[in-house]
Amino acid sequence: MTFLVYLYKPEKRESIVNILLVHSYKGGSGKTTISLNGARSLAEEKKVLLIEADFKMPSFSHLFSSRNVSCYFNDYLNGTNKLTETIDRVTLHDENVHLIYANPKFVPKDKIHSSKRSWFITMRDNLFEDLKHLDYDIVIFDLGPGVNFFTLAILTVANGLLDVVRPDFQSFRGIEFLIENFYKKAISSTNVKFNIVFNQVPSHPKMTTLLNEWIQKLKIRHNGISNIWKLDYDDEVAYRSAIQEIILPKGNSVMLKLNKIFRSLV
Ligand SMILES: Nc1ncnc2c1ncn2[C@@H]1O[C@H](COP(=O)(O)OP(=O)(O)O)[C@@H](O)[C@H]1O
Ligand SMILES: [Mg+2]
């Protein structure tokens, strides 16, 4: 990928921690569903930390409301808590996944909401340094949708990027917007694995042809995309989310595909 770095050039990396980002242009595409189930899947073989970095639409606290969490990623970013103090060690279908939650309350003075651009660069370096000292193989960020400085900063240290796209026209154009206007400003090297997943694909008979046309267009217009995946709209996934059960059974077809997607990213 011939991405230009003119905004935030990170120091040379020494870490063995693999940083994986789950992002999208719009909200509701399936980032949280995909991040949590992907983290659970990778945790079968690796030590995985999943950080909720969707500060404007936080959902981990709602999904894991039975957990007793009092300390959030926001508190670490504010400088009031150590990163280790914000970690919740949960077991998701027999696998140990460590979670960090975004604050479910909006606190305007939180640094994430009130800081200037330069703060994000320092934050990125401190966070990266702290992550290096923790014992994780993979750190996944469930990011907020669209463009923001947190995502821009963290993109510069990522090893993998999974962009989740619902198959509607705005989202298709949205992914092109992100590539042209956002990712190219931050992704620093050719070794970032950039994957796209069309999620919640309906079973309409004309959908497959349309998606294949879009996939062709994306591949022709943007070099550097490693893989483009499709995940069907799945009634079981949708129903489970209504009853607060976001972790999918191991045999679910979306889950089986996520196993493949996440293994290809690390
Ligand atoms: N493949 C899928 N099939 C059916 N529903 C899905 C699928 N993926 C996600 N969803 C549903 O879409 C909604 C939004 O998903 P979520 O993961 O919260 O998105 P985001 O984190 O991007 O805002 C949820 O109700 C979720 O259950
Ligand atoms: Mg989400």
GROMACS .gro file of C-alpha atoms and ligand atoms in nm:
model
  294
    1MET     CA    1   0.000   0.000   0.000
    2THR     CA    2   0.156   0.329  -0.100
    3PHE     CA    3   0.021   0.518   0.194
    4LEU     CA    4   0.183   0.850   0.264
    5VAL     CA    5   0.289   0.942   0.613
    6TYR     CA    6   0.282   1.311   0.663
    7LEU     CA    7   0.094   1.351   0.983
    8TYR     CA    8   0.220   1.130   1.261
    9LYS     CA    9   0.536   0.938   1.207
   10PRO     CA   10   0.580   0.689   1.491
   11GLU     CA   11   0.916   0.588   1.632
   12LYS     CA   12   1.061   0.261   1.508
   13ARG     CA   13   0.864  -0.023   1.665
   14GLU     CA   14   1.027  -0.280   1.888
   15SER     CA   15   0.720  -0.450   2.020
   16ILE     CA   16   0.601  -0.798   1.949
   17VAL     CA   17   0.244  -0.704   2.035
   18ASN     CA   18   0.013  -0.728   1.738
   19ILE     CA   19  -0.228  -0.434   1.716
   20LEU     CA   20  -0.548  -0.499   1.529
   21LEU     CA   21  -0.811  -0.232   1.460
   22VAL     CA   22  -1.179  -0.282   1.386
   23HIS     CA   23  -1.323   0.028   1.223
   24SER     CA   24  -1.607   0.147   0.997
   25TYR     CA   25  -1.741   0.457   0.826
   26LYS     CA   26  -2.085   0.434   0.989
   27GLY     CA   27  -2.214   0.310   1.324
   28GLY     CA   28  -2.411  -0.013   1.353
   29SER     CA   29  -2.203  -0.197   1.093
   30GLY     CA   30  -2.111  -0.476   1.337
   31LYS     CA   31  -1.773  -0.364   1.479
   32THR     CA   32  -1.851  -0.463   1.837
   33THR     CA   33  -2.006  -0.798   1.742
   34ILE     CA   34  -1.708  -0.874   1.521
   35SER     CA   35  -1.444  -0.751   1.770
   36LEU     CA   36  -1.581  -0.948   2.062
   37ASN     CA   37  -1.631  -1.271   1.871
   38GLY     CA   38  -1.300  -1.229   1.689
   39ALA     CA   39  -1.123  -1.173   2.022
   40ARG     CA   40  -1.288  -1.486   2.164
   41SER     CA   41  -1.179  -1.683   1.862
   42LEU     CA   42  -0.814  -1.567   1.875
   43ALA     CA   43  -0.808  -1.632   2.250
   44GLU     CA   44  -0.822  -2.006   2.174
   45GLU     CA   45  -0.452  -1.978   2.089
   46LYS     CA   46  -0.328  -1.636   2.202
   47LYS     CA   47  -0.343  -1.390   2.488
   48VAL     CA   48  -0.588  -1.126   2.376
   49LEU     CA   49  -0.678  -0.781   2.508
   50LEU     CA   50  -0.981  -0.607   2.356
   51ILE     CA   51  -1.009  -0.233   2.415
   52GLU     CA   52  -1.331  -0.044   2.356
   53ALA     CA   53  -1.230   0.283   2.195
   54ASP     CA   54  -1.573   0.391   2.076
   55PHE     CA   55  -1.608   0.682   2.318
   56LYS     CA   56  -1.918   0.834   2.161
   57MET     CA   57  -2.119   0.512   2.133
   58PRO     CA   58  -1.985   0.291   2.414
   59SER     CA   59  -2.149  -0.049   2.452
   60PHE     CA   60  -1.925  -0.289   2.647
   61SER     CA   61  -2.077  -0.175   2.979
   62HIS     CA   62  -2.425  -0.251   2.848
   63LEU     CA   63  -2.325  -0.587   2.704
   64PHE     CA   64  -2.141  -0.692   3.022
   65SER     CA   65  -2.369  -0.521   3.272
   66SER     CA   66  -2.330  -0.807   3.522
   67ARG     CA   67  -1.957  -0.727   3.559
   68ASN     CA   68  -1.847  -0.495   3.833
   69VAL     CA   69  -1.647  -0.238   3.638
   70SER     CA   70  -1.560   0.092   3.798
   71CYS     CA   71  -1.259   0.204   3.603
   72TYR     CA   72  -1.257   0.282   3.232
   73PHE     CA   73  -1.022   0.338   2.939
   74ASN     CA   74  -1.113   0.709   2.973
   75ASP     CA   75  -0.963   0.706   3.326
   76TYR     CA   76  -0.635   0.566   3.194
   77LEU     CA   77  -0.633   0.832   2.920
   78ASN     CA   78  -0.705   1.100   3.182
   79GLY     CA   79  -0.396   0.984   3.372
   80THR     CA   80  -0.593   0.888   3.685
   81ASN     CA   81  -0.553   0.508   3.656
   82LYS     CA   82  -0.294   0.263   3.530
   83LEU     CA   83  -0.387   0.065   3.221
   84THR     CA   84  -0.371  -0.258   3.423
   85GLU     CA   85  -0.634  -0.120   3.665
   86THR     CA   86  -0.885  -0.085   3.382
   87ILE     CA   87  -0.863  -0.448   3.266
   88ASP     CA   88  -1.158  -0.684   3.326
   89ARG     CA   89  -1.064  -1.052   3.290
   90VAL     CA   90  -1.365  -1.234   3.147
   91THR     CA   91  -1.431  -1.585   3.025
   92LEU     CA   92  -1.622  -1.596   2.698
   93HIS     CA   93  -1.723  -1.952   2.604
   94ASP     CA   94  -1.425  -2.102   2.789
   95GLU     CA   95  -1.171  -1.855   2.651
   96ASN     CA   96  -1.003  -1.586   2.859
   97VAL     CA   97  -1.039  -1.248   2.699
   98HIS     CA   98  -0.931  -0.934   2.877
   99LEU     CA   99  -1.152  -0.632   2.820
  100ILE     CA  100  -1.116  -0.259   2.871
  101TYR     CA  101  -1.442  -0.061   2.867
  102ALA     CA  102  -1.509   0.291   2.747
  103ASN     CA  103  -1.691   0.502   3.005
  104PRO     CA  104  -2.066   0.460   2.947
  105LYS     CA  105  -2.118   0.814   3.080
  106PHE     CA  106  -2.029   1.121   2.878
  107VAL     CA  107  -1.787   1.332   3.079
  108PRO     CA  108  -1.707   1.644   2.871
  109LYS     CA  109  -1.383   1.715   3.058
  110ASP     CA  110  -1.242   1.369   2.982
  111LYS     CA  111  -0.919   1.419   2.789
  112ILE     CA  112  -1.045   1.206   2.502
  113HIS     CA  113  -1.323   1.461   2.443
  114SER     CA  114  -1.143   1.783   2.526
  115SER     CA  115  -0.783   1.757   2.406
  116LYS     CA  116  -0.598   1.923   2.121
  117ARG     CA  117  -0.435   1.724   1.843
  118SER     CA  118  -0.087   1.717   1.999
  119TRP     CA  119  -0.225   1.531   2.305
  120PHE     CA  120  -0.322   1.239   2.083
  121ILE     CA  121   0.037   1.190   1.967
  122THR     CA  122   0.169   1.173   2.325
  123MET     CA  123  -0.124   0.950   2.422
  124ARG     CA  124  -0.044   0.713   2.135
  125ASP     CA  125   0.322   0.687   2.238
  126ASN     CA  126   0.240   0.631   2.608
  127LEU     CA  127  -0.030   0.378   2.530
  128PHE     CA  128   0.197   0.191   2.292
  129GLU     CA  129   0.471   0.186   2.555
  130ASP     CA  130   0.230   0.056   2.822
  131LEU     CA  131   0.093  -0.212   2.589
  132LYS     CA  132   0.447  -0.332   2.516
  133HIS     CA  133   0.498  -0.402   2.885
  134LEU     CA  134   0.184  -0.612   2.916
  135ASP     CA  135   0.187  -0.978   2.832
  136TYR     CA  136  -0.052  -0.987   2.534
  137ASP     CA  137   0.004  -1.137   2.190
  138ILE     CA  138  -0.278  -0.939   2.035
  139VAL     CA  139  -0.446  -0.611   2.126
  140ILE     CA  140  -0.771  -0.538   1.941
  141PHE     CA  141  -0.932  -0.194   1.935
  142ASP     CA  142  -1.307  -0.169   1.878
  143LEU     CA  143  -1.300   0.184   1.738
  144GLY     CA  144  -1.565   0.450   1.698
  145PRO     CA  145  -1.706   0.501   1.348
  146GLY     CA  146  -1.581   0.765   1.106
  147VAL     CA  147  -1.288   0.997   1.147
  148ASN     CA  148  -1.144   1.108   1.479
  149PHE     CA  149  -0.800   1.182   1.620
  150PHE     CA  150  -0.783   0.875   1.844
  151THR     CA  151  -0.828   0.646   1.546
  152LEU     CA  152  -0.586   0.850   1.334
  153ALA     CA  153  -0.319   0.821   1.604
  154ILE     CA  154  -0.367   0.450   1.668
  155LEU     CA  155  -0.367   0.372   1.294
  156THR     CA  156  -0.001   0.467   1.283
  157VAL     CA  157   0.097   0.176   1.510
  158ALA     CA  158  -0.146  -0.084   1.377
  159ASN     CA  159  -0.047  -0.416   1.221
  160GLY     CA  160  -0.393  -0.502   1.094
  161LEU     CA  161  -0.708  -0.309   1.003
  162LEU     CA  162  -1.050  -0.463   0.951
  163ASP     CA  163  -1.304  -0.228   0.801
  164VAL     CA  164  -1.665  -0.336   0.858
  165VAL     CA  165  -1.906  -0.220   0.587
  166ARG     CA  166  -2.281  -0.272   0.563
  167PRO     CA  167  -2.375  -0.329   0.199
  168ASP     CA  168  -2.552   0.000   0.141
  169PHE     CA  169  -2.438   0.263  -0.107
  170GLN     CA  170  -2.339   0.528   0.152
  171SER     CA  171  -2.121   0.276   0.332
  172PHE     CA  172  -1.961   0.158   0.008
  173ARG     CA  173  -1.871   0.520  -0.074
  174GLY     CA  174  -1.776   0.563   0.292
  175ILE     CA  175  -1.501   0.303   0.270
  176GLU     CA  176  -1.357   0.485  -0.031
  177PHE     CA  177  -1.375   0.810   0.165
  178LEU     CA  178  -1.186   0.650   0.455
  179ILE     CA  179  -0.914   0.507   0.232
  180GLU     CA  180  -0.859   0.832   0.042
  181ASN     CA  181  -0.906   1.088   0.318
  182PHE     CA  182  -0.809   0.910   0.636
  183TYR     CA  183  -0.612   0.585   0.620
  184LYS     CA  184  -0.362   0.728   0.373
  185LYS     CA  185  -0.278   1.001   0.624
  186ALA     CA  186  -0.177   0.754   0.890
  187ILE     CA  187  -0.093   0.404   0.778
  188SER     CA  188   0.281   0.398   0.776
  189SER     CA  189   0.396   0.096   0.588
  190THR     CA  190   0.319  -0.181   0.349
  191ASN     CA  191   0.305  -0.438   0.627
  192VAL     CA  192  -0.037  -0.333   0.758
  193LYS     CA  193  -0.287  -0.602   0.668
  194PHE     CA  194  -0.588  -0.411   0.543
  195ASN     CA  195  -0.907  -0.619   0.518
  196ILE     CA  196  -1.263  -0.518   0.442
  197VAL     CA  197  -1.567  -0.719   0.550
  198PHE     CA  198  -1.912  -0.657   0.405
  199ASN     CA  199  -2.133  -0.748   0.700
  200GLN     CA  200  -2.508  -0.811   0.733
  201VAL     CA  201  -2.532  -0.901   0.363
  202PRO     CA  202  -2.900  -0.971   0.283
  203SER     CA  203  -3.003  -1.283   0.091
  204HIS     CA  204  -3.162  -1.086  -0.197
  205PRO     CA  205  -3.081  -1.272  -0.522
  206LYS     CA  206  -2.926  -0.963  -0.688
  207MET     CA  207  -2.702  -0.883  -0.391
  208THR     CA  208  -2.420  -1.122  -0.482
  209THR     CA  209  -2.374  -0.968  -0.827
  210LEU     CA  210  -2.379  -0.615  -0.686
  211LEU     CA  211  -2.130  -0.699  -0.412
  212ASN     CA  212  -1.895  -0.863  -0.659
  213GLU     CA  213  -1.906  -0.545  -0.871
  214TRP     CA  214  -1.821  -0.334  -0.566
  215ILE     CA  215  -1.539  -0.568  -0.468
  216GLN     CA  216  -1.393  -0.544  -0.820
  217LYS     CA  217  -1.414  -0.164  -0.809
  218LEU     CA  218  -1.244  -0.148  -0.471
  219LYS     CA  219  -0.962  -0.376  -0.584
  220ILE     CA  220  -0.906  -0.178  -0.904
  221ARG     CA  221  -0.923   0.167  -0.744
  222HIS     CA  222  -0.724   0.096  -0.426
  223ASN     CA  223  -0.418  -0.122  -0.416
  224GLY     CA  224  -0.309  -0.251  -0.078
  225ILE     CA  225  -0.634  -0.423   0.023
  226SER     CA  226  -0.527  -0.772   0.134
  227ASN     CA  227  -0.868  -0.935   0.149
  228ILE     CA  228  -1.238  -0.854   0.109
  229TRP     CA  229  -1.480  -1.079   0.297
  230LYS     CA  230  -1.858  -1.125   0.311
  231LEU     CA  231  -2.067  -1.206   0.619
  232ASP     CA  232  -2.436  -1.282   0.571
  233TYR     CA  233  -2.712  -1.118   0.766
  234ASP     CA  234  -2.780  -1.383   1.031
  235ASP     CA  235  -3.108  -1.399   1.227
  236GLU     CA  236  -2.935  -1.576   1.516
  237VAL     CA  237  -2.678  -1.294   1.552
  238ALA     CA  238  -2.954  -1.032   1.541
  239TYR     CA  239  -3.177  -1.212   1.792
  240ARG     CA  240  -2.893  -1.279   2.032
  241SER     CA  241  -2.800  -0.912   2.036
  242ALA     CA  242  -3.160  -0.837   2.142
  243ILE     CA  243  -3.122  -1.064   2.446
  244GLN     CA  244  -2.776  -0.933   2.544
  245GLU     CA  245  -2.591  -1.242   2.418
  246ILE     CA  246  -2.330  -1.105   2.186
  247ILE     CA  247  -2.094  -1.403   2.201
  248LEU     CA  248  -2.194  -1.648   1.928
  249PRO     CA  249  -2.201  -2.027   1.952
  250LYS     CA  250  -1.886  -2.182   1.807
  251GLY     CA  251  -2.080  -2.352   1.524
  252ASN     CA  252  -2.264  -2.038   1.406
  253SER     CA  253  -2.183  -1.964   1.040
  254VAL     CA  254  -2.086  -1.600   1.107
  255MET     CA  255  -1.858  -1.726   1.386
  256LEU     CA  256  -1.694  -1.984   1.159
  257LYS     CA  257  -1.614  -1.713   0.904
  258LEU     CA  258  -1.484  -1.482   1.177
  259ASN     CA  259  -1.240  -1.756   1.283
  260LYS     CA  260  -1.092  -1.742   0.933
  261ILE     CA  261  -1.094  -1.363   0.906
  262PHE     CA  262  -0.917  -1.307   1.238
  263ARG     CA  263  -0.659  -1.579   1.178
  264SER     CA  264  -0.573  -1.418   0.847
  265LEU     CA  265  -0.517  -1.083   1.020
  266VAL     CA  266  -0.261  -1.194   1.281
  267LIG     N1  267  -2.395  -1.060   1.049
  267LIG     C1  268  -2.495  -1.007   1.119
  267LIG     N2  269  -2.622  -1.051   1.103
  267LIG     C2  270  -2.724  -0.995   1.171
  267LIG     N3  271  -2.712  -0.894   1.258
  267LIG     C3  272  -2.588  -0.846   1.278
  267LIG     C4  273  -2.473  -0.899   1.212
  267LIG     N4  274  -2.364  -0.830   1.254
  267LIG     C5  275  -2.408  -0.740   1.342
  267LIG     N5  276  -2.542  -0.747   1.357
  267LIG     C6  277  -2.629  -0.665   1.443
  267LIG     O1  278  -2.615  -0.529   1.406
  267LIG     C7  279  -2.629  -0.447   1.520
  267LIG     C8  280  -2.511  -0.352   1.531
  267LIG     O2  281  -2.396  -0.429   1.561
  267LIG     P1  282  -2.277  -0.372   1.649
  267LIG     O3  283  -2.176  -0.481   1.658
  267LIG     O4  284  -2.328  -0.314   1.775
  267LIG     O5  285  -2.226  -0.255   1.553
  267LIG     P2  286  -2.123  -0.135   1.581
  267LIG     O6  287  -2.035  -0.176   1.694
  267LIG     O7  288  -2.049  -0.120   1.451
  267LIG     O8  289  -2.205  -0.013   1.611
  267LIG     C9  290  -2.642  -0.540   1.639
  267LIG     O9  291  -2.777  -0.553   1.672
  267LIG    C10  292  -2.587  -0.672   1.589
  267LIG    O10  293  -2.643  -0.784   1.651
  268MG      MG  294  -1.994  -0.077   1.873
   0.00000   0.00000   0.00000
